[in-house]
XYZ file of C-alpha atoms in Angstrom:
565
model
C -48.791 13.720 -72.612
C -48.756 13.787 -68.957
C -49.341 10.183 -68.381
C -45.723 9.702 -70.535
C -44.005 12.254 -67.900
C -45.398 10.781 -65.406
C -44.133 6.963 -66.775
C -40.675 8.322 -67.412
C -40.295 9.926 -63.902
C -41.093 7.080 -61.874
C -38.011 5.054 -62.929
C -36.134 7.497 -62.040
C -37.325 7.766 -58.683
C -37.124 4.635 -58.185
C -33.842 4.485 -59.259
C -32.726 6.957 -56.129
C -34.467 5.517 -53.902
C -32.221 2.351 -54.236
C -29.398 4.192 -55.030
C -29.738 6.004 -51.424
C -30.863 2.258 -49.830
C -27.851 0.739 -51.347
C -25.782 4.147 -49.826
C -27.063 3.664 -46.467
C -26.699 -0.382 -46.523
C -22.818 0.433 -47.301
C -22.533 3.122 -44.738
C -23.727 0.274 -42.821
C -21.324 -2.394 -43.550
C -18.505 0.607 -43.584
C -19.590 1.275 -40.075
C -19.789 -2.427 -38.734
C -16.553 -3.039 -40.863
C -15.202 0.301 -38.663
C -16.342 -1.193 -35.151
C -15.210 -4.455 -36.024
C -11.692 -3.236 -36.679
C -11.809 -1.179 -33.294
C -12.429 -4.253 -31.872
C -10.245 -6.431 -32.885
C -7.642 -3.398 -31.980
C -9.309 -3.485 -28.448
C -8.333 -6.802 -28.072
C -4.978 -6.541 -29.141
C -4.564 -3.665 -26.925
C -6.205 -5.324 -23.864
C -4.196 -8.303 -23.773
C -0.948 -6.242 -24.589
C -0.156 -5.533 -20.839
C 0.559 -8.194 -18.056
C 0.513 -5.527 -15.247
C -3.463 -6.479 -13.743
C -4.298 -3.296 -12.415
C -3.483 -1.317 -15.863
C -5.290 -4.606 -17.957
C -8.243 -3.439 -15.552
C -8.249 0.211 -16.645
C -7.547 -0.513 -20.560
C -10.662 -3.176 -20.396
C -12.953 -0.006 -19.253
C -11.216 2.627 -21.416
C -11.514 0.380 -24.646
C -15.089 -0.284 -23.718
C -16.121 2.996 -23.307
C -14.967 3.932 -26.924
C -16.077 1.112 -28.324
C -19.824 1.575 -27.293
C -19.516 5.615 -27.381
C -20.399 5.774 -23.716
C -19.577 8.948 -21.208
C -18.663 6.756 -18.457
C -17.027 2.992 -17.558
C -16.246 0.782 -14.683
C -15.372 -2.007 -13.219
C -16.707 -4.060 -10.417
C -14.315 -6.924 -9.239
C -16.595 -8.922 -7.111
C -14.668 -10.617 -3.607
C -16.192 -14.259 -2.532
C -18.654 -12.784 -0.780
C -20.212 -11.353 -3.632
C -19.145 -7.847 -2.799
C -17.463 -4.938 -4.746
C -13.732 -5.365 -3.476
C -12.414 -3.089 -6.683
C -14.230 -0.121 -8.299
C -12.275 1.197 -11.838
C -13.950 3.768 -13.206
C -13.120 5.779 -16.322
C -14.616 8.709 -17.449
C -14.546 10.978 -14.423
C -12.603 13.805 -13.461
C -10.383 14.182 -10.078
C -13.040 16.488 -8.570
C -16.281 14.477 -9.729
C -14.360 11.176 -7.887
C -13.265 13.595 -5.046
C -17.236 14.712 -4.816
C -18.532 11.184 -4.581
C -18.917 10.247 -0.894
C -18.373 6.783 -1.295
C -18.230 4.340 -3.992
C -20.724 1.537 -4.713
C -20.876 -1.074 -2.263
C -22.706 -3.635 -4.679
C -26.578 -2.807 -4.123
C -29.424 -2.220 -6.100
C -28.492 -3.034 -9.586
C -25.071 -3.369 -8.927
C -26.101 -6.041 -6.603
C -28.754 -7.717 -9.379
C -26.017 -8.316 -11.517
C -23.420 -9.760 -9.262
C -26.466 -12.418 -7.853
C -27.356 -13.035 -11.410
C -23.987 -12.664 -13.371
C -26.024 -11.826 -17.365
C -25.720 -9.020 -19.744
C -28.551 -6.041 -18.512
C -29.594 -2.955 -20.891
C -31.319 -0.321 -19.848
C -32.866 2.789 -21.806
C -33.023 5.064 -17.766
C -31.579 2.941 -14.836
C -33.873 4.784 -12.432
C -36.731 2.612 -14.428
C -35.343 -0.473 -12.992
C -37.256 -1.802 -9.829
C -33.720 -2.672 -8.548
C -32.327 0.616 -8.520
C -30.882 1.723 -5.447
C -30.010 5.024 -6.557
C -26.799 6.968 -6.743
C -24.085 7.832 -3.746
C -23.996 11.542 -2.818
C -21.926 13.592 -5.102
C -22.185 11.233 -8.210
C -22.995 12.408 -11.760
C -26.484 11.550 -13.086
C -26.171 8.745 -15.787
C -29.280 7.342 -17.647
C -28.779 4.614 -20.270
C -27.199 1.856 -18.792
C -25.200 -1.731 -20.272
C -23.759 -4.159 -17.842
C -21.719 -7.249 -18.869
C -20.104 -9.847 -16.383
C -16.558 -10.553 -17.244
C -15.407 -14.454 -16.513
C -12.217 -15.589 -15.994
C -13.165 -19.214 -17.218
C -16.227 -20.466 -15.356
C -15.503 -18.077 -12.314
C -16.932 -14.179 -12.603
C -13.945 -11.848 -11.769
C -16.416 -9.197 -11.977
C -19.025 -7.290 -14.320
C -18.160 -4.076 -17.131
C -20.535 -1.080 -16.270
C -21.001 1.417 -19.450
C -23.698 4.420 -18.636
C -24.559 7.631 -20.651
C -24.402 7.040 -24.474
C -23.525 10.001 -25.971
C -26.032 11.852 -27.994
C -28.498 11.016 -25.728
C -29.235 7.414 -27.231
C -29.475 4.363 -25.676
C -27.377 1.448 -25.926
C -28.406 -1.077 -28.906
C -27.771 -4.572 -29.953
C -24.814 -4.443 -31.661
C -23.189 -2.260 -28.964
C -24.182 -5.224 -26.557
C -22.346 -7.540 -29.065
C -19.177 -5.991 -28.799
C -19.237 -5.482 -25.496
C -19.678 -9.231 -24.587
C -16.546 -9.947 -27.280
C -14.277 -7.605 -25.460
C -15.659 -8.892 -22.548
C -14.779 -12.508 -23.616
C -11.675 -11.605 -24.653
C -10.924 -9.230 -20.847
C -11.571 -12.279 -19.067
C -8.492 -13.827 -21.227
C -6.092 -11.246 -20.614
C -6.965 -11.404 -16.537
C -5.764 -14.665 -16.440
C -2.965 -13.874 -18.807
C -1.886 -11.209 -16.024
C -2.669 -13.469 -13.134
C -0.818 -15.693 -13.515
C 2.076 -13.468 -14.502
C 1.423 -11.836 -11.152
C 1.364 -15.118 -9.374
C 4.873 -16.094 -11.144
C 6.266 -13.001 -10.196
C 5.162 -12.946 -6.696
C 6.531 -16.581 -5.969
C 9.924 -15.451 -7.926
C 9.865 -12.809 -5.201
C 8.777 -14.813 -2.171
C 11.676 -17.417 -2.826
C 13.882 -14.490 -3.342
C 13.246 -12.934 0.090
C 12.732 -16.238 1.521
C 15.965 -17.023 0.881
C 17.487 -13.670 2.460
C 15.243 -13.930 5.793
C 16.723 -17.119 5.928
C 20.294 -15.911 5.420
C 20.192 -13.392 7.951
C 18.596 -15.563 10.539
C 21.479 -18.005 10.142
C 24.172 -15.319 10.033
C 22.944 -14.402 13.785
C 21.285 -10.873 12.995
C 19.475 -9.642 15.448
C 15.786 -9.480 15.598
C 15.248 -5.519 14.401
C 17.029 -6.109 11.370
C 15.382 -9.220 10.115
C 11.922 -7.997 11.152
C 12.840 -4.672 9.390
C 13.589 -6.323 5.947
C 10.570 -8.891 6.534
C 8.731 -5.842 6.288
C 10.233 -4.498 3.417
C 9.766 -7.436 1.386
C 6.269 -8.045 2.440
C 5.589 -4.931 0.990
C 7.387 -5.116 -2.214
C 5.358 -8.632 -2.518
C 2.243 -7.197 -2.323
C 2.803 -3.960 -3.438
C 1.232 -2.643 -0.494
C 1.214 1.115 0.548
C 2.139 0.425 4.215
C 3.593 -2.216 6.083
C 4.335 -2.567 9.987
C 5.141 -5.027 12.237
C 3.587 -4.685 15.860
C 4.809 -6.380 19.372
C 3.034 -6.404 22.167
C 3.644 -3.974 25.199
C 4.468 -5.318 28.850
C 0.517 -5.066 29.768
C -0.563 -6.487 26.497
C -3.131 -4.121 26.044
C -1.856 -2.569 23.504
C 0.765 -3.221 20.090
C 3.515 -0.667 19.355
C 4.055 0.124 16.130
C 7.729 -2.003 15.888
C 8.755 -1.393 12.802
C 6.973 0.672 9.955
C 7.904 1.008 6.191
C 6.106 2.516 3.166
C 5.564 6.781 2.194
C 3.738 7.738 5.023
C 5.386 5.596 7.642
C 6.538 8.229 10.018
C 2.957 9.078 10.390
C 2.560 5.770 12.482
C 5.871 6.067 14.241
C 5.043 5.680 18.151
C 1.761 4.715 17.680
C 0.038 1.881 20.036
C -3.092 -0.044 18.425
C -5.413 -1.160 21.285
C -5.784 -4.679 21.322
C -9.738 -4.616 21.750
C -10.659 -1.394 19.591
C -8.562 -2.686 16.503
C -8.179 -4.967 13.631
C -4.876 -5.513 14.689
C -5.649 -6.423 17.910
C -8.418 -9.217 16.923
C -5.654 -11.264 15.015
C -3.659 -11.218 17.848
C -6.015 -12.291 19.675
C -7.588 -14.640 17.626
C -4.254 -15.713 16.101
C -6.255 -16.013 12.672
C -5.393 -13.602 9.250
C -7.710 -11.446 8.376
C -8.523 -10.080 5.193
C -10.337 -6.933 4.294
C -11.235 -5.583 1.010
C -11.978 -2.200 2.481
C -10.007 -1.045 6.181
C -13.165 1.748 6.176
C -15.998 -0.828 6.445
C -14.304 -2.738 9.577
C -16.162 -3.010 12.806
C -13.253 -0.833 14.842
C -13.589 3.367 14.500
C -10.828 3.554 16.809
C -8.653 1.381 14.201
C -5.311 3.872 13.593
C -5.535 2.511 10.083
C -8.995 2.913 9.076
C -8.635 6.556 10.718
C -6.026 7.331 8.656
C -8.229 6.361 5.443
C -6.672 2.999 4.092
C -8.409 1.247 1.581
C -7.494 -2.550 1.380
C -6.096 -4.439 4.001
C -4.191 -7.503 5.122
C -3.103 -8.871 8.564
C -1.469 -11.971 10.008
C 0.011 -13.012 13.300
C 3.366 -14.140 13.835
C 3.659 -17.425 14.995
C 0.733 -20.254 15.580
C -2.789 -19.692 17.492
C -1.180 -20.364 20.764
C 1.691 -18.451 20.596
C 1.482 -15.266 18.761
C 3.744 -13.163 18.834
C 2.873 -9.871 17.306
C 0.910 -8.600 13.842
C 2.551 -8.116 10.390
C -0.133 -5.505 9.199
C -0.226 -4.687 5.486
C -2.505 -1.456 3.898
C -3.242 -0.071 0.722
C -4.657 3.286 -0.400
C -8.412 3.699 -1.466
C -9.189 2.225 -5.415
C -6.115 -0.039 -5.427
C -6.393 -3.692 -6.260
C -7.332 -5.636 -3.388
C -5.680 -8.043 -1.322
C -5.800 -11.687 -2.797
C -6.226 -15.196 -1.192
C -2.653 -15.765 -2.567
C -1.179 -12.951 -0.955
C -2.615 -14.236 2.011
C -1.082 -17.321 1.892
C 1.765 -16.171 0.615
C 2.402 -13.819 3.663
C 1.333 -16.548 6.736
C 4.231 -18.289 5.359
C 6.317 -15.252 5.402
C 5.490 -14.153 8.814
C 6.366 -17.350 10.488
C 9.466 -16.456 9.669
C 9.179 -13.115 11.293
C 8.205 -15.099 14.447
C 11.271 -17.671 13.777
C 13.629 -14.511 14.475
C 11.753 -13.214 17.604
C 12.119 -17.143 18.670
C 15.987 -17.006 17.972
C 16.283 -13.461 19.495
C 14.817 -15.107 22.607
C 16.554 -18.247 22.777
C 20.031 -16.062 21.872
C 18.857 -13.783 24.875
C 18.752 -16.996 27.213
C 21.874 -18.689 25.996
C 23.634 -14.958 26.723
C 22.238 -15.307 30.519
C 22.589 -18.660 31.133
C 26.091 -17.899 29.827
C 26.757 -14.994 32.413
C 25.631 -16.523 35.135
C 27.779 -19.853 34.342
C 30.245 -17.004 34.581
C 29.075 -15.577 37.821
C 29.058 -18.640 39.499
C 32.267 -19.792 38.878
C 33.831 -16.411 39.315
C 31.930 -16.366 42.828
C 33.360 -20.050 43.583
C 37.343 -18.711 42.881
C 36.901 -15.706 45.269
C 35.186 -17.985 47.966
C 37.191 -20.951 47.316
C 40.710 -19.595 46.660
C 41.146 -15.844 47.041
C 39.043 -15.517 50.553
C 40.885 -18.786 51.951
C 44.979 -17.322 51.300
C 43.536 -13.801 52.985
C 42.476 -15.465 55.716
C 45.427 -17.598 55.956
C 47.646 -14.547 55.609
C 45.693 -12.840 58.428
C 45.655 -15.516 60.683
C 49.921 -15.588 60.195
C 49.396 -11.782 60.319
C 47.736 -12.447 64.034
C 50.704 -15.041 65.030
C 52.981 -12.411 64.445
C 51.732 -9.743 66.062
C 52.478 -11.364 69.526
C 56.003 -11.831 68.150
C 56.664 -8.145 67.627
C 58.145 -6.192 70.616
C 57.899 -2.905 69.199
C 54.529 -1.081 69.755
C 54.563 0.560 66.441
C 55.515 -2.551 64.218
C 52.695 -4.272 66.493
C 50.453 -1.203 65.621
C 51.307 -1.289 61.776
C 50.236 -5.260 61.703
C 47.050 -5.035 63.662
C 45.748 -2.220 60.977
C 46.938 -4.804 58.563
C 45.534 -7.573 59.707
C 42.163 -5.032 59.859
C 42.393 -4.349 56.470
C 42.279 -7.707 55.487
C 39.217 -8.595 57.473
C 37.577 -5.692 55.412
C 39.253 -7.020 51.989
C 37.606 -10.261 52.701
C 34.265 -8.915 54.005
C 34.282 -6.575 50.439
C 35.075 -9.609 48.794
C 32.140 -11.716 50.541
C 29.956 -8.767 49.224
C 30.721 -9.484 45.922
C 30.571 -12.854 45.946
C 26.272 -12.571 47.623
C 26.389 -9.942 44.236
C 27.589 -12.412 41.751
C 24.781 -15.005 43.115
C 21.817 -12.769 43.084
C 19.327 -13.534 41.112
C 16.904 -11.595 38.767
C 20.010 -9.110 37.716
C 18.984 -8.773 33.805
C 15.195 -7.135 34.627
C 15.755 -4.299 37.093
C 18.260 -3.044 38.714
C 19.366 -4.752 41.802
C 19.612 -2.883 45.122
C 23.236 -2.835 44.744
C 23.205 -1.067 41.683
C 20.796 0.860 42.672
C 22.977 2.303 45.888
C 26.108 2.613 43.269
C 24.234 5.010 40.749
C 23.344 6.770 44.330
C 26.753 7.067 45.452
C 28.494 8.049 42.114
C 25.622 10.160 41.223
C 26.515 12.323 44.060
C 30.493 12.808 42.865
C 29.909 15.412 40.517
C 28.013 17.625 43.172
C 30.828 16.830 46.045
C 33.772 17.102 43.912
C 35.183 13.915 45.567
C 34.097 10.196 45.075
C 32.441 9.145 48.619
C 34.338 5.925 49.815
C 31.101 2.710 49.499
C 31.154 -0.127 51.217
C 28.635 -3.302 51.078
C 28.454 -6.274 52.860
C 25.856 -9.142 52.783
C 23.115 -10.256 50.751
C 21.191 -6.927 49.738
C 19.929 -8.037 46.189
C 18.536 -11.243 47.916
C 17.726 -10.590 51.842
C 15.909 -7.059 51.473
C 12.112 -7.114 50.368
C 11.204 -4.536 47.876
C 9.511 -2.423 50.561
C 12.707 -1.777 52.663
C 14.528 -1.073 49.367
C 12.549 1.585 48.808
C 13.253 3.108 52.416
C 16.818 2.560 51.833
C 17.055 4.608 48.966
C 15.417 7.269 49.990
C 17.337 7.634 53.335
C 20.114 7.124 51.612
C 19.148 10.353 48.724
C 18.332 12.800 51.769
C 21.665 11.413 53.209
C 23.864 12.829 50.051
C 21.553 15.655 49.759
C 22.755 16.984 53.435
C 25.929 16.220 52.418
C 26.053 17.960 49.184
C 24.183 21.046 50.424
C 25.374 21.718 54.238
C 28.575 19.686 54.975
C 30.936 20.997 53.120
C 32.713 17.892 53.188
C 36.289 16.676 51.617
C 35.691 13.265 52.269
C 32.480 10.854 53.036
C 32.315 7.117 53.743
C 28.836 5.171 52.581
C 28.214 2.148 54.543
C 25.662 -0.733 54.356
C 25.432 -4.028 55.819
C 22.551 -6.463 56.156
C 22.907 -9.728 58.197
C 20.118 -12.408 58.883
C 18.059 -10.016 61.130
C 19.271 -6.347 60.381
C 19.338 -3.857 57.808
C 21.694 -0.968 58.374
C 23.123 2.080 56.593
C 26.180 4.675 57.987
C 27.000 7.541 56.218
C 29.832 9.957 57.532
C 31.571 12.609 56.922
C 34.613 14.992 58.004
C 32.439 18.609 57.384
C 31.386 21.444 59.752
C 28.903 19.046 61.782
C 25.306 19.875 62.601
C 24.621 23.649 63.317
C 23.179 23.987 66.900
C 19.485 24.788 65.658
C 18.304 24.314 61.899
C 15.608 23.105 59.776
C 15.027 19.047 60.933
C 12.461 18.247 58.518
C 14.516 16.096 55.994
C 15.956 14.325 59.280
C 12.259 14.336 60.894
C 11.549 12.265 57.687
C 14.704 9.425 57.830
C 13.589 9.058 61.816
C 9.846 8.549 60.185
C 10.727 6.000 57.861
C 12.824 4.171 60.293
C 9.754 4.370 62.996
C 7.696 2.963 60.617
C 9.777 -0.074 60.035
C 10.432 -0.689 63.722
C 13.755 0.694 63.064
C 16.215 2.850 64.488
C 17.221 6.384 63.627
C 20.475 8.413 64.795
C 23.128 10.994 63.966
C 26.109 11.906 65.794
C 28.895 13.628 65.312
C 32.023 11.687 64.407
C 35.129 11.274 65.984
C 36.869 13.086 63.407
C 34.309 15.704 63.298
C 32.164 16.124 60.682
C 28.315 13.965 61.148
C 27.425 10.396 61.341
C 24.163 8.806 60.433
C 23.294 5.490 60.806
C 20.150 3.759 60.091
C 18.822 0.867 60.675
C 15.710 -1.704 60.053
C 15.004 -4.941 61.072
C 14.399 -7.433 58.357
């Protein structure tokens, strides 16, 4: 009796047993009909975007869902088979603001860029190419890496840690990862060259309006200033600046500066040894940097300031170079390509086309004024000084002709006032022929400023007159004397003469150097403070000069001072 129960149980059994084999074979194929599905929605979704940066990000997000894994990234790997580009997903704002730097492309990292094939890993730390974790990063134990290629060339590897659960990463989740990762490397190239397209759409585009404003004569701030603009918008860089040189070139200025944080770098000067900048101009060669912070240059304003990617190139050739176009993005952003490289050298020697223009436009303006000069100089010597004389020489006939003293009198001070007309006139004309007018100011100048500088303290405009060569005969040295007699001079004046009218006075001939000023005020006082004229009998001493005032025949003081030259 128990032998048939026994018979007629086992069936049954046996029955469930492959009922529940055939339940867990379909959850199976349910499950792998599931994951399938996901990823052929992965792949849809990954190649649905042209924009690189946000193909990067979907590649890692997908992933990560796909394989159930707490965190993703991705490594973009440079030429140099470095990390240029870390994307990861999975981490909050203060877990990424905790990490103190991120990988560099060591230890494991490092294995798989060297040897570019898919890696699982039940605890990374069991690796013997573990290099650890940075500071501040989350402990992660199960580990998948897959390079992604962009046909025969690896763009960079998938990184998916910490199954959830606490499992490890199987087979089949190392199947679908290498699909998505097959069909990533598709939709990088997709966006590539869309980005490529775009940027040479936008090159031609400003291209053509650098070129337009060159040839419509604007000057070089302007055309520098939207070189820089474009350059950024090209590149979608975070900062952009264009740096000269200073006089000493020792240092670049910060010219021109556009981008969010620009007025941070507004009158800033990058030293041309201690900076990034300063090597290209230099060297004349771009330079490209995946990361500003690794750089060989603390000192570098932009790598103090915490930029992440970076891109510079002279303007104008090896020999010639003319300043730095300097282009910076934040920390995490894509990268600087070989393309935008190229893409900018081309652009900046159009930068250095306008400072060429600028230049040549600068020269054509002076050779211009001085064509102007000159032949302004030649009509005054030529024409206008030859009918004075002539008139004073009739002037001089005449006077011997007139009987009455007083008619006599009248044509004498005429004929004086010519002579000083035509000496004024010989004045300008040495002015209009001096040389080296556009960089400082000449000593002429230099005694006008002087002169009217001291009207609004007098109340009266002192009468100035110049005669001779000054810009051209006097050496700097006896300038400087000059000037400074001549400040103490209208300092007396202003403070102790109380004066209604003065008279200015300097003459230089072949051998002398002289200045008169004088006055109609109260005089000297019969004992006060000498030092200021202790100091203009100094100066003259120690130029073998002469030193004296007077008082004038009108009353009032007369100095006069003079050097030899």
């Amino acid at each position: 009796m128990a032998d048939k129960e026994s018979r007629s149980l086992a069936p049954g059994m046996r029955l469930d047993e492959l009922l529940a084999e055939l339940q867990t074979r379909l959850t199976a194929v349910l499950a792998t009909r599931d994951r399938v599905h996901a990823l052929l929605e992965a792949v849809v979704s990954v190649g649905s975007d042209l924009d690189l940066e946000t193909v990067l990000r979907r590649i890692v997000a997908t992933a990560t869902t796909l394989v159930d894994a707490s965190y993703g990234a991705l490594g973009v790997v440079s030429e140099e088979n470095t990390l240029i580009q870390f994307v990861p997903v999975g981490l909050s704002e203060e877990e990424i603001a905790a990490i103190e730097h991120w990988p560099h492309g060591l230890g494991l990292l490092g294995l798989l860029i060297k040897e570019p094939q898919t890696l699982r890993l039940t605890r990374i730390s069991d690796h013997p190419e573990s290099y650890g974790f940075p500071p501040g990063h989350p402990p992660m134990g199960s580990f998948l890496g897959v390079p992604v290629r962009v046909r025969e060339e690896v763009f960079g590897n998938l990184y998916l840690t910490e199954k959830r659960g606490g499992g490890e990463f199987d087979e089949e989740d190392e199947a679908i990862v290498v699909a998505l990762a097959t069909a990533a490397g598709v939709a990088i190239e997709n966006a590539r060259l869309y980005e490529d397209s775009r940027s040479r759409e936008r090159w031609l585009q400003a291209s053509s309006e650098v070129t337009t404003s060159l040839l419509s004569g604007a000057g070089p701030q302007e055309v520098l200033t939207l070189i820089a603009r474009r350059a950024r918008q090209m590149t979608d860089a975070d900062l952009t600046q264009v740096l000269l040189p200073n006089d000493d070139e020792k240092t670049l200025h910060v010219e021109i500066t556009e981008g969010p944080e620009a007025g941070t770098f507004k009158e800033t000067d990058f030293p041309v040894e201690a900076s990034a900048a300063g090597a290209v101009f230099t060297r004349g060669e771009p330079a490209l940097y995946g990361n500003l912070q690794d750089i060989p240059y603390p000192a570098s304003p932009l790598r103090a300031s915490g930029f992440g990617p970076g891109l510079l190139v002279p303007l104008g050739a090896a020999q010639a170079v003319r300043g730095v176009l300097a282009l910076a993005k934040r920390p995490g952003r894509a990268p600087f390509t070989q393309a935008d490289q190229r893409m900018l050298t081309a652009f900046a020697g159009q930068a250095a086309i306008a400072l060429e223009l600028a230049e040549a436009r600068r020269d054509a303006e002076r050779l211009g004024l001085l064509e102007d000069r000159d032949r302004i100089a030649k009509d005054l010597h030529d024409v206008v000084i030859q009918r004075l004389f002539a008139v004073a020489m009739t002037l001089m006939s005449t006077v011997r002709l007139v009987e009455r003293p007083e008619a006599s009198g009248r044509l004498q001070h005429a004929i004086n006032e010519l002579d000083a007309t035509i000496r004024q006139i010989r004045s300008t004309i040495f002015a209009l022929q001096a040389s080296g007018y556009e960089a400082l100011p000449g000593l002429r100048a230099q005694i006008v400023d002087l002169v009217e500088g001291a009207r609004g303290h007098l109340g009266f405009m002192p009468g100035l007159r110049m005669e001779g060569s000054l810009d051209n005969q006097v050496s700097a040295e006896i300038a400087e004397h000059l000037l400074a007699v001549l400040r103490e001079a209208l300092s007396n004046l202003v403070r102790h003469a109380k004066a209604s009218k003065a008279e200015v006075s300097v003459e230089v001939t072949s051998e002398h150097l002289s200045l008169v000023v004088q006055d109609n005020g109260v005089g000297l006082p019969p004992e006060g403070r000498r030092s200021g004229l202790r100091n203009l009998e100094e100066r003259a001493g120690l130029l073998g000069g002469s030193f004296e005032i007077t008082a004038g025949q009108e009353g009032g003081t007369r100095l006069c001072w003079s050097v030899p030259l």
